[in-house]
Coordinates of C-alpha atoms and ligand atoms in Angstrom, one line a residue:
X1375 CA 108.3 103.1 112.8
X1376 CA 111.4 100.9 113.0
X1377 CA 113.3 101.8 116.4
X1378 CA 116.7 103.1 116.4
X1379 CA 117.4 103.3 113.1
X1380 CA 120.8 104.8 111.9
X1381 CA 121.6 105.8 109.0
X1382 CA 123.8 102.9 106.8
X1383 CA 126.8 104.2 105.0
X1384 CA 130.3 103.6 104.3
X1385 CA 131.6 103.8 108.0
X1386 CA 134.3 101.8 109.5
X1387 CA 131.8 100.4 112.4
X1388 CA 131.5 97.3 113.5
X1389 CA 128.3 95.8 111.5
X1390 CA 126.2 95.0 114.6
X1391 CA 126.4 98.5 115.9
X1392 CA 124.8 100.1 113.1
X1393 CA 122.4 97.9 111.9
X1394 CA 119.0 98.7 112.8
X1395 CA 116.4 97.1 115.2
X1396 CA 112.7 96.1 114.3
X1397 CA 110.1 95.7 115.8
X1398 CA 106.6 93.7 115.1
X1399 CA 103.7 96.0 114.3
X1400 CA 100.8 94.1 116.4
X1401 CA 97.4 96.1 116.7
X1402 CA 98.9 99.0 115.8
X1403 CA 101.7 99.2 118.2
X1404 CA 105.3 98.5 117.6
X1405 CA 106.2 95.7 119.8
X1406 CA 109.5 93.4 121.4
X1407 CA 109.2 90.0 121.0
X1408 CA 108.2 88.8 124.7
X1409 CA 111.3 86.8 125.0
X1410 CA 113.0 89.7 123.9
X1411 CA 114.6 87.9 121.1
X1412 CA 115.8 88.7 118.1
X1413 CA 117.6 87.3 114.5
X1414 CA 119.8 88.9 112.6
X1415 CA 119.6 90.2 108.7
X1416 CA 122.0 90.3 105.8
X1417 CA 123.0 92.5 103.3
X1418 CA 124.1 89.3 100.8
X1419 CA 126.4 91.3 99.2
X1420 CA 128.9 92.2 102.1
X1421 CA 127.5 89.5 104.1
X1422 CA 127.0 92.2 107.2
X1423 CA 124.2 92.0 109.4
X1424 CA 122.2 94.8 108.5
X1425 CA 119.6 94.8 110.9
X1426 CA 117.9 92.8 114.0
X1427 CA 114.5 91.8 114.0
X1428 CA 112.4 90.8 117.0
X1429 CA 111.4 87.4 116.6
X1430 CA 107.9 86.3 117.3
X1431 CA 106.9 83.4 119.7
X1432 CA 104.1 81.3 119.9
X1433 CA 102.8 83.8 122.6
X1434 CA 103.6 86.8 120.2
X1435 CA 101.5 85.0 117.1
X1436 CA 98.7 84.2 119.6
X1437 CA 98.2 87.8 120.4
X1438 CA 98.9 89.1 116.6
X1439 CA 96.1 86.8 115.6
X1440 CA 93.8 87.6 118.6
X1441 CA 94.1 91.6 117.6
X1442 CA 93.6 90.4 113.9
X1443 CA 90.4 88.4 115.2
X1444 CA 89.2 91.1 117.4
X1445 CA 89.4 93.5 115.0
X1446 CA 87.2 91.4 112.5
X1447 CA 84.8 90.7 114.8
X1448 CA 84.1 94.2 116.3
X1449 CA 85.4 97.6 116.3
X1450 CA 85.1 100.0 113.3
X1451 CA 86.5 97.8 110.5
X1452 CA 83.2 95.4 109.9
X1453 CA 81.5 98.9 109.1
X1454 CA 83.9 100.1 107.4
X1455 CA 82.2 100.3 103.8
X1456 CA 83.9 98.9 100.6
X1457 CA 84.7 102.7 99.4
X1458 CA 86.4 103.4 102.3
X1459 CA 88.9 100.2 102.3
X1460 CA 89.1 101.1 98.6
X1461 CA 90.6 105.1 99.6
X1462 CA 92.6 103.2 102.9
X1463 CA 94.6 101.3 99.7
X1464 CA 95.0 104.5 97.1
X1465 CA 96.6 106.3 100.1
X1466 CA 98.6 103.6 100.8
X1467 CA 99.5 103.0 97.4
X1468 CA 100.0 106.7 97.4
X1469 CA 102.7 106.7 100.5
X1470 CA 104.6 104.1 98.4
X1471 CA 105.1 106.0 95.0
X1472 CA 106.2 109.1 97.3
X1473 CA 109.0 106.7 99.1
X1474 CA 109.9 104.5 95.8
X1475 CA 113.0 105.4 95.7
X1476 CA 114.2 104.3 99.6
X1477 CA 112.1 100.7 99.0
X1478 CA 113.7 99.8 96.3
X1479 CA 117.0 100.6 97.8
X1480 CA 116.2 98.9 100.8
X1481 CA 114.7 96.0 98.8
X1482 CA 117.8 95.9 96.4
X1483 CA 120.3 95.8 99.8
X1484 CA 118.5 92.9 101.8
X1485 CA 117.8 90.8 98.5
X1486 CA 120.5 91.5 96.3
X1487 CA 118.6 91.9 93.4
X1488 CA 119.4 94.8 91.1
X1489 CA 118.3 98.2 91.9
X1490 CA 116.8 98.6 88.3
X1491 CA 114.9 95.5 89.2
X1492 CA 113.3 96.7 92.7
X1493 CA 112.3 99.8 91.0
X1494 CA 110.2 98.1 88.7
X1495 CA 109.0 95.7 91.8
X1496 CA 107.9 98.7 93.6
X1497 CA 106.5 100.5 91.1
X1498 CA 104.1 97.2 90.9
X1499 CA 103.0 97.0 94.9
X1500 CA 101.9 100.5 94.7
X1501 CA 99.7 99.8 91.4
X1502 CA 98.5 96.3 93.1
X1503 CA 97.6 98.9 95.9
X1504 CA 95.5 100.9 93.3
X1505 CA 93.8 98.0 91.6
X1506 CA 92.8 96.4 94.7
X1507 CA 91.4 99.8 96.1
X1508 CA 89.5 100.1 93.1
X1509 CA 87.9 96.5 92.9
X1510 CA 87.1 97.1 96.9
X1511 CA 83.6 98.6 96.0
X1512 CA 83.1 96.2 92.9
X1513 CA 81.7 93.2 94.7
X1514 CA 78.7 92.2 93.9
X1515 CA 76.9 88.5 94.4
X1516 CA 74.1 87.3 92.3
X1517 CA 70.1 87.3 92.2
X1518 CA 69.2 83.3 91.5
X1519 CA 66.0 82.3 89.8
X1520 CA 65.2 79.6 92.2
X1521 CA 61.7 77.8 91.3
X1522 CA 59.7 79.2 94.1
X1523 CA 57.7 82.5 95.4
X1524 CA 61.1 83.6 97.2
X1525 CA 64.0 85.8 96.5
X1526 CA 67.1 83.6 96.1
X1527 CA 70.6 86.0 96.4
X1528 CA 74.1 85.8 97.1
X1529 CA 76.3 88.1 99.9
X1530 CA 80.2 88.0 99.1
X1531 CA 81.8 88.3 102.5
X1532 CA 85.3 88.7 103.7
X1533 CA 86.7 85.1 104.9
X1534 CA 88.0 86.5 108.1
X1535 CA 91.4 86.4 109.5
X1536 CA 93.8 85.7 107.2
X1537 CA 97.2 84.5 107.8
X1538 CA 100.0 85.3 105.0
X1539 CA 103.3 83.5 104.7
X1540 CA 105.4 85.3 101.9
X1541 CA 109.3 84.5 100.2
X1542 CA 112.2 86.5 100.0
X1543 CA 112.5 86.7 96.1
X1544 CA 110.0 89.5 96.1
X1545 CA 109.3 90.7 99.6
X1546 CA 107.2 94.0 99.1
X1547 CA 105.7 92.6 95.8
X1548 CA 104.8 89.3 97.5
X1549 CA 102.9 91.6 100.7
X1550 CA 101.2 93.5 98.6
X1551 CA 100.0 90.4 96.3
X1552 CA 98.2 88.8 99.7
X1553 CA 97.8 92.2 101.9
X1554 CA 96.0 94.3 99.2
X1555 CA 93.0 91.6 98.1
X1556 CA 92.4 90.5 102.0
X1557 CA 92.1 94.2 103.3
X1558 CA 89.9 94.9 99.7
X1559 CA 87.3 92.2 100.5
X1560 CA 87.1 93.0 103.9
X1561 CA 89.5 90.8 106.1
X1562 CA 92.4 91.3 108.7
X1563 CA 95.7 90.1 107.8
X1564 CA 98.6 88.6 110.0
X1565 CA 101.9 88.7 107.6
X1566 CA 104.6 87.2 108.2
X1567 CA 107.5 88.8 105.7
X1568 CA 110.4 85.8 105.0
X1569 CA 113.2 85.7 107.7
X1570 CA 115.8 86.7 105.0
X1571 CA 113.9 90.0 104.3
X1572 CA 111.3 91.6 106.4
X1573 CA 112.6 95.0 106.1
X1574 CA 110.0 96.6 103.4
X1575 CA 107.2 95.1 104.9
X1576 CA 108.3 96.2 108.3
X1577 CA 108.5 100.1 106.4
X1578 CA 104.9 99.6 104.9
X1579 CA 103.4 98.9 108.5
X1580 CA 104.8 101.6 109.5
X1581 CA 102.8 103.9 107.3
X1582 CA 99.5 102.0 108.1
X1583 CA 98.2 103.8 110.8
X1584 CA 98.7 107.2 109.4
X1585 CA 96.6 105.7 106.1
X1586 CA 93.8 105.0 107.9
X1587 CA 93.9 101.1 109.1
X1588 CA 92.3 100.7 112.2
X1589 CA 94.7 99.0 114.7
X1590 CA 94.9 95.0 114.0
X1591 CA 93.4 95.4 110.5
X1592 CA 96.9 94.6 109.4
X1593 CA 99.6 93.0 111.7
X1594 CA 103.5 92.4 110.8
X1595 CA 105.1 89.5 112.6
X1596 CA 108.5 88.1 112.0
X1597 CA 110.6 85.2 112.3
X1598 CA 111.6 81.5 111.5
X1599 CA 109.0 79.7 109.4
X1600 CA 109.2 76.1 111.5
X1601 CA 108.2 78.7 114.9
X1602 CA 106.4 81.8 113.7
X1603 CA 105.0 80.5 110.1
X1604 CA 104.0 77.3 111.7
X1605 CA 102.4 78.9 115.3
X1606 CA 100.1 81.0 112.3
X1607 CA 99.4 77.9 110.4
X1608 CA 98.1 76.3 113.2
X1609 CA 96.2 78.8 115.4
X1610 CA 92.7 78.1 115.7
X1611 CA 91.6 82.0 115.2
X1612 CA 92.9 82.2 111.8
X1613 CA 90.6 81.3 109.0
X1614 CA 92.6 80.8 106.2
X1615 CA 96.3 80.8 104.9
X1616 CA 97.9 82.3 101.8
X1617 CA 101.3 80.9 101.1
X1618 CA 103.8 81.6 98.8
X1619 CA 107.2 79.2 99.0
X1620 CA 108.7 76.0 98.8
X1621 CA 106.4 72.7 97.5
X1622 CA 107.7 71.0 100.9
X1623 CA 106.6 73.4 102.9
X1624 CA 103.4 73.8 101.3
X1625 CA 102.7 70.3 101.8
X1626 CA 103.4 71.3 105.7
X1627 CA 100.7 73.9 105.9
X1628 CA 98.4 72.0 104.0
X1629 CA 98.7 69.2 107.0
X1630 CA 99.0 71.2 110.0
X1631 CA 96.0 73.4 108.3
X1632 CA 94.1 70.2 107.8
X1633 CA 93.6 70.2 112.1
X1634 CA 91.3 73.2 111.8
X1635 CA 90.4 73.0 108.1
X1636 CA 91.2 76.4 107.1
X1637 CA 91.2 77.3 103.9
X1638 CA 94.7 77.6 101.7
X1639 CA 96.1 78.6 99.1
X1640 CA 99.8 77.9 98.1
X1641 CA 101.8 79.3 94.9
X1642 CA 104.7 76.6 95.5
X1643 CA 106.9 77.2 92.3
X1644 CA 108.4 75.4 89.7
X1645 CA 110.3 73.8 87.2
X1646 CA 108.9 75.7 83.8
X1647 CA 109.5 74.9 80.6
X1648 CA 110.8 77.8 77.8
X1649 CA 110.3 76.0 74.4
X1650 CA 111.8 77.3 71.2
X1651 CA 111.1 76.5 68.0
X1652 CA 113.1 76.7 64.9
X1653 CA 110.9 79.1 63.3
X1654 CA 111.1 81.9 66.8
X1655 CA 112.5 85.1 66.4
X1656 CA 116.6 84.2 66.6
X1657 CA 117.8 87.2 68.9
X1658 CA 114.5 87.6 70.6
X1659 CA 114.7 83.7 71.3
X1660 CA 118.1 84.2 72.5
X1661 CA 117.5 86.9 74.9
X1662 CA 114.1 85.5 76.2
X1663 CA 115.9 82.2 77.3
X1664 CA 118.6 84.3 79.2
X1665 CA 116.1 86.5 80.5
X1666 CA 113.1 83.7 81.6
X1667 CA 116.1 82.3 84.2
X1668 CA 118.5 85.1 84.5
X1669 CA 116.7 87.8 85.6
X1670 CA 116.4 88.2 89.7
X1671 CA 119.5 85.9 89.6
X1672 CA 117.0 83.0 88.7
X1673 CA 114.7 83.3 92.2
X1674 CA 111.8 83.5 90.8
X1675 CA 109.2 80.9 90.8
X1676 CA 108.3 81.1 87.0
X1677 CA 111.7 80.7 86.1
X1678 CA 112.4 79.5 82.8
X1679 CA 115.0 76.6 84.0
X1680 CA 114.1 74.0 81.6
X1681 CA 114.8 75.6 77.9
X1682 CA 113.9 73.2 75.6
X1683 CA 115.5 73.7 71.8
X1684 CA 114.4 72.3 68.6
X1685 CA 117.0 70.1 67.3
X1686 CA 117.6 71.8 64.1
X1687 CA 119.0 75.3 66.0
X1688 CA 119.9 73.1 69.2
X1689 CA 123.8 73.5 68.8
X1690 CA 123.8 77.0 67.8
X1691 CA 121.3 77.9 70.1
X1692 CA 123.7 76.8 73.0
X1693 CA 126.2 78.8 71.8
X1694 CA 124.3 82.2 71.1
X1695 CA 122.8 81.8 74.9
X1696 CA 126.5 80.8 76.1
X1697 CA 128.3 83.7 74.8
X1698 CA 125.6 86.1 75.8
X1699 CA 125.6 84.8 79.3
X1700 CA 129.2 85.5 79.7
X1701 CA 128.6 88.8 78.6
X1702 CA 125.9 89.5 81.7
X1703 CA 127.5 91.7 84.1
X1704 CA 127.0 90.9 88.1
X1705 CA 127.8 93.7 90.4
X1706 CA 126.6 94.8 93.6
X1707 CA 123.3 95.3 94.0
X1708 CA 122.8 99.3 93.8
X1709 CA 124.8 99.4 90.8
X1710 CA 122.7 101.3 88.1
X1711 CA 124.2 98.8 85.3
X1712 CA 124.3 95.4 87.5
X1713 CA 122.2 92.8 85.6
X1714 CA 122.7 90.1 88.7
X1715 CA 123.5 90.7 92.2
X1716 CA 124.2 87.8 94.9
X1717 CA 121.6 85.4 96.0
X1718 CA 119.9 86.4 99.2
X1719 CA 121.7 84.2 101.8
X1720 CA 124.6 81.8 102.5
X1721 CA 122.3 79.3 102.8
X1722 CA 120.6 79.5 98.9
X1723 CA 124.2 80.2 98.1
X1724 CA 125.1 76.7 99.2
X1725 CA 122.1 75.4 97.4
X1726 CA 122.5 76.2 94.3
X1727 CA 125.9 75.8 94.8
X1728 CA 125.2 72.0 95.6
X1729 CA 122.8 71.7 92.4
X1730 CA 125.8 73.1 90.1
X1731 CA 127.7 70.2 91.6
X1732 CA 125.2 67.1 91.0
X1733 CA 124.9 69.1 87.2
X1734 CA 128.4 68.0 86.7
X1735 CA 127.9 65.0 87.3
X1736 CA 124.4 64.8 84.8
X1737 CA 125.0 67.2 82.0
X1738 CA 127.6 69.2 80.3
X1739 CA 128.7 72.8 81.5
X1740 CA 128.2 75.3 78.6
X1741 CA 128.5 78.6 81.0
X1742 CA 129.5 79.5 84.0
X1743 CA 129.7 76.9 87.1
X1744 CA 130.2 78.4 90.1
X1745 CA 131.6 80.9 92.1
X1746 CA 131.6 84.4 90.3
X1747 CA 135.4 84.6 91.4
X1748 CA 135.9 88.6 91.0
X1749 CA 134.0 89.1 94.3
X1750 CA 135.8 88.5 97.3
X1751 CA 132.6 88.8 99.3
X1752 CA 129.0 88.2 98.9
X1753 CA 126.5 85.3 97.6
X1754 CA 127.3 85.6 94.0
X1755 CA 127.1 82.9 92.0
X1756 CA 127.8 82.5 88.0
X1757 CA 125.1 82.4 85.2
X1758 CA 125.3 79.1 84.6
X1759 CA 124.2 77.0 81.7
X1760 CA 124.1 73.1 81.7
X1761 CA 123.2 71.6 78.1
X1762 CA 122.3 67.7 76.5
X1763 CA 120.3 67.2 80.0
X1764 CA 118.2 64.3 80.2
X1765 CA 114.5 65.6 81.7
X1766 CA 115.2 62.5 84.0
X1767 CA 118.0 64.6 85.5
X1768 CA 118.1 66.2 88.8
X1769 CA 118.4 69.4 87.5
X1770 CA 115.8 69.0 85.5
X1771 CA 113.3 68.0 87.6
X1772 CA 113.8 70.2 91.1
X1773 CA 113.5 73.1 91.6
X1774 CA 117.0 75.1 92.0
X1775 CA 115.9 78.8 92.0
X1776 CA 119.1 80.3 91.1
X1777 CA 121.1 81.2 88.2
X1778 CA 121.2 77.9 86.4
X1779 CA 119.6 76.6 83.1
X1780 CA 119.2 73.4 81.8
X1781 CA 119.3 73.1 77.9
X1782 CA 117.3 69.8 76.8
X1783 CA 117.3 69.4 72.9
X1784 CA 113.6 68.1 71.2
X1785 CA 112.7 66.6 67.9
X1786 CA 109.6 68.6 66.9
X1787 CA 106.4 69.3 68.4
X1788 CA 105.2 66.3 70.0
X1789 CA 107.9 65.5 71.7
X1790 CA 108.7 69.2 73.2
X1791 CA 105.0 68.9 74.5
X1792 CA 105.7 65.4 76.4
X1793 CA 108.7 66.9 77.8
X1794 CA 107.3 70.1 78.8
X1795 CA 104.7 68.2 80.8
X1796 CA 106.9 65.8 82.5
X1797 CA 107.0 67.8 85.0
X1798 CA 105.4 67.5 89.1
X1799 CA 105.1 71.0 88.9
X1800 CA 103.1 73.5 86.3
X1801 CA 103.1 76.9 87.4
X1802 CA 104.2 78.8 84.5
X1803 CA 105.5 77.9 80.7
X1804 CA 106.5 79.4 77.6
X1805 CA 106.3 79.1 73.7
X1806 CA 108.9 80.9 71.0
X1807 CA 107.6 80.2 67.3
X1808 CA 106.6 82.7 64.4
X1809 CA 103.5 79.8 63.6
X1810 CA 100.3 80.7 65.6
X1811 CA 99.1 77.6 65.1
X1812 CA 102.0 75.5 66.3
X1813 CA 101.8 78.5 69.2
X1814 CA 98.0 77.9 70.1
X1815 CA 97.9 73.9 70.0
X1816 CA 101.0 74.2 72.3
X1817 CA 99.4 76.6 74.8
X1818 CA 95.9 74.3 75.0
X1819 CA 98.9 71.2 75.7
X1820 CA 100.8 72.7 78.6
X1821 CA 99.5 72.2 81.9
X1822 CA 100.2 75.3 84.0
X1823 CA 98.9 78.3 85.1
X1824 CA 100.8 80.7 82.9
X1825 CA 101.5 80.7 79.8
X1826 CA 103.6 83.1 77.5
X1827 CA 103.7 83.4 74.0
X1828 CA 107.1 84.8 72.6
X1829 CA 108.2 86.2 75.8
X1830 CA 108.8 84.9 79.5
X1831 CA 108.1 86.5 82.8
X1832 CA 106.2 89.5 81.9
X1833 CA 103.7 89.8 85.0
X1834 CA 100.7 92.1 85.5
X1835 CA 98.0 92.4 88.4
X1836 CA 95.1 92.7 86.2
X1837 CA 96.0 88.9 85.0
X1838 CA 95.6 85.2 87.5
X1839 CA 98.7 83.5 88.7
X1840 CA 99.4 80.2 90.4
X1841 CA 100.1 76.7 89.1
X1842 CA 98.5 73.3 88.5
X1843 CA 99.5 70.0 89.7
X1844 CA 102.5 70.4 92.8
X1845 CA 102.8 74.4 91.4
X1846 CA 100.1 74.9 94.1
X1847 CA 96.3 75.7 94.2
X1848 CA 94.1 78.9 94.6
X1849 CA 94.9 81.8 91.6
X1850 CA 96.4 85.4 93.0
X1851 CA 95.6 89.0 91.0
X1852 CA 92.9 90.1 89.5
X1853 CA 89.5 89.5 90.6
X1854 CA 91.0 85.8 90.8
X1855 CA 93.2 87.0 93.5
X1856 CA 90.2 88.8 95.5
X1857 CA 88.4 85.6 95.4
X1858 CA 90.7 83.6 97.6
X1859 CA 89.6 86.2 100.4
X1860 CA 85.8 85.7 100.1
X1861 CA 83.2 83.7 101.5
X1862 CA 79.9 83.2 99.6
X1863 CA 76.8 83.3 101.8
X1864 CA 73.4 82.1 99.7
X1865 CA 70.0 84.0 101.2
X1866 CA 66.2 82.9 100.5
X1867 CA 64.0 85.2 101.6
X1868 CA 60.0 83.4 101.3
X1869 CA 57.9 85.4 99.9
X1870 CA 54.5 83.5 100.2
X1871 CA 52.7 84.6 103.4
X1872 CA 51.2 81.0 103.7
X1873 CA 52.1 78.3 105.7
X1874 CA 53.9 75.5 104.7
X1875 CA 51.6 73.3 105.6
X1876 CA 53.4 70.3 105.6
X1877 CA 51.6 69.3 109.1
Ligands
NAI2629 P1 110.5 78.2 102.4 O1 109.4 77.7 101.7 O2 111.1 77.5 103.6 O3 110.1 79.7 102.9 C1 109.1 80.5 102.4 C2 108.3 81.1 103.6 O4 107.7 80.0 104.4 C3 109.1 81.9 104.6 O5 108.4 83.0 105.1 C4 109.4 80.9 105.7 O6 109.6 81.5 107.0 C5 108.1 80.1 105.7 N1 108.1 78.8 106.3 C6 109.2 77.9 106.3 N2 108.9 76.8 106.9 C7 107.6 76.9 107.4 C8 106.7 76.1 108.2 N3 107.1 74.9 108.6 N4 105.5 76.6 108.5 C9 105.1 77.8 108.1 N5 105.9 78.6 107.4 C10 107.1 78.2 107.0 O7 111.7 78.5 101.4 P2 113.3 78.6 101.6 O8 113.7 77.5 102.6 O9 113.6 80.0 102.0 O10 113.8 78.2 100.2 C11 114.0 76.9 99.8 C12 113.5 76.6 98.4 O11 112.2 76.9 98.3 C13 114.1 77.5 97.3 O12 115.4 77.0 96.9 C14 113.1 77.4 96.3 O13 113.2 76.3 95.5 C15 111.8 77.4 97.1 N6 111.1 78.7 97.1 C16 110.1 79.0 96.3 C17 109.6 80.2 96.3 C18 108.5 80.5 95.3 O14 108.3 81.7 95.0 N7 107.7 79.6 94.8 C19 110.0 81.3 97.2 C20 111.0 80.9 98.1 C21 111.6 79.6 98.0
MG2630 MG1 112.8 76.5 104.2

């Protein structure tokens, strides 16, 4: 469990005093950082430190990964059977439903999401939980009909250790994404949670004894990515790396992991088209372009920051969007009715905030702009809508992840297709049209990972996500998701008792 932790509410104290201390959770033990240091986290919306988190060294990631090795190599985990890490993840799954509601609180604070939005982000790590427990005992390689007197097969076999690197847009959700296939197919994980918020992840290690995970199945370490991330990146005794984050960083890992050629895979984000037709669904067009880059204040990978409009609706489109987006209510973060809280740090702030400032300068402002001025403290930032933006543009072309759209107008389908595509990224994209035609030679056109049909965003486990082209490579969910995790190991057993006599 996390040491000394107090209880948060509206005192008078000094912020420092009762914000809780972490620990890592290495082989099962809760330990200090060996330097004894620490960093501090934020509650974006009061801009209090909230809690202190030991910060892992080289030394500290060294011996995370050696009890993550060990572990794979001997004690009881290799012989632990499929069903048996299947039940481990139902009871964790099970832990999380029972403390739902003091994640997603806790998730809400250090984020700044919306409470209504954690819930639902909970609700989906215990059910990625339950669908990798189930898929645990449903590996199965193949029988090959090799030309010869011999029995040709397949073994699917856990990769090893697997080091995870995970954002801060959906901290829990992002664990469980990368946690739940590894321990499934049979490997031992090394986590480390974003700097910004390692708090639920920190709360799920500490249940993972009590569930049944054999010490250094599942290790927690925390701390900057250019120290901690990149120690784990680089250490020899880690077999492969699962990355979620920025495309620069990415391209980092993909370099340093090059020196021991581990495997990787990276879900790096985007700039994704939402395209709307004149012929969509008028009110369900409107809200799905607020939605596909409103909701989680726009820090979501998939976000829907390019919508593209069909010429004929452009103008009122704009306006619909802009007076709907004036109408979306910010708040703090555990406010039942809040549609946006703040971003998650002072330093995203100040990002976005930059990109609203070269927007000026490329494109007109139809929303927003800025500062949301009513708050007198916290990383809240207004929905912000920038429209007649060339795809050349800035803002078109990198990736903000905030609360800011970028309205290009289109003259039928060809060109919203070129468009669309001119893109370096292609994780995710989306269609609004009534004509399932139009719809269907659009989808075969885009090239990304996801696409969505009359709606944006809408994410389930059972389904593959990740991105073409600089989005990333490797798929997560679904069976896709377990794959990343296995190794494939090809058996011919001779059955013809006579020599080979080749000599
Ligand atoms: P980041 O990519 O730096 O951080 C993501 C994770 O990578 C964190 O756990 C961080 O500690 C780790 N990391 C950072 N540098 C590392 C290194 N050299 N080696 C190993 N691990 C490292 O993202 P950041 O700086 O927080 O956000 C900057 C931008 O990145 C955002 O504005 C957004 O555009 C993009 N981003 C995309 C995400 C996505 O879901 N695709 C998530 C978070 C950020
Ligand atoms: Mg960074």
């Amino acid at each position: 469990m996390p040491s000394s932790h107090t209880k948060r509410g509206p005192t008078k104290r000094r912020p420092t005093t009762e914000a809780s201390t972490y620990k890592n959770y290495v082989n099962g033990q809760w330990v200090d950082s060996s330097t004894g240091e620490t960093f501090p986290v934020y509650d974006p919306s009061t801009e209090q430190i909230i809690a202190h988190v030991a910060a892992a060294n080289s030394a500290d990631v060294d011996r995370a990964v050696t009890a993550a090795r060990a572990a794979f190599d001997s004690g009881p985990w290799p012989q632990t059977t499929a069903q048996d890490r299947g039940r481990i993840l139902f009871k964790l799954a099970d832990k999380i439903r029972q403390n739902a509601a003091m994640l997603a609180e806790l998730e809400s604070r250090n984020t700044g999401k919306p409470i209504v939005e954690a819930e639902f982000d909970i609700a989906d790590v215990a059910t990625c939980f339950e669908y990798y427990g189930g898929l645990a005992n449903k590996v199965t390689g193949n029988v090959l009909p090799v030309p010869a007197n011999a029995l040709s097969f397949t073994l699917r076999e856990p990769v090893g250790v697997a080091g995870q690197i995970i954002p801060w847009n959906y901290p829990l959700l992002m664990a469980a994404w990368k946690v739940a296939p590894a321990v499934a197919a049979g490997c031992t994980c090394v986590l480390k949670p974003a700097e910004q918020t390692p708090l639920t992840a920190l709360r799920l290690a500490g249940w993972l004894d009590e569930v049944g995970f054999p010490p250094g199945v599942v290790n927690v370490i925390n701390g900057l990515g250019e120290t901690t991330g990149a120690a784990l990146v680089a250490h020899p005794a880690v077999d492969k790396i699962a990355f979620t984050g920025s495309a620069a960083v990415g391209k980092l890992i993909v370099k340093s992991a090059a020196d021991t050629l581990k495997r990787v895979s990276l879900e790096l984000g985007g700039k994704s088209p939402n395209i709307f037709f004149a012929d969509a669904d008028w009110e369900a067009a409107v809200d799905g372009a607020l939605f596909g880059i409103f909701i989680n204040q726009g820090e979501v990978c998939s976000a829907g920051s390019r919508i593209l409009v069909e010429r004929s609706i452009y103008s009122k489109f704009v306006e619909a969007m802009t007076e709907k987006a004036k109408r979306i209510k910010l708040g703090p973060p555990l406010g039942r009715d809040t549609k946006m809280g703040p971003l998650v740090s002072k330093a995203q702030y100040e990002r976005v905030g930059s990109y609203i400032e070269i927007g000026k300068k490329e494109a007109k402002v139809a929303a927003g702009g800025g500062r949301a001025q009513q708050f007198s403290k916290g990383y809240y930032m207004q929905p912000t809508i920038f429209y007649d933006v060339q795809n050349s543009a800035r803002i078109a072309r990198e990736e903000i992840f905030g609360p800011v759209a970028s309205v290009i107008p289109f003259d039928g389908e060809q060109e919203a297709i070129r468009i669309a595509n001119d893109t370096p990224y292609g994780l995710a994209a989306a269609v609004w049209t009534r004509d399932i035609f139009k719809a269907f030679r659009v989808v075969k056109s885009f090239r990304a990972g996801v696409i969505w049909v009359n709606h944006m965003q809408p994410t389930y486990i059972e389904a593959p996500w990740g991105g073409y082209k600089q989005s990333g490579f490797g798929r997560e969910l679904g069976p896709w998701g377990l794959e990343e995790y296995l190794e494939t190991k090809q058996v011919f057993v001779n059955l013809d008792e006579t020599p080979i006599g080749w000599y």
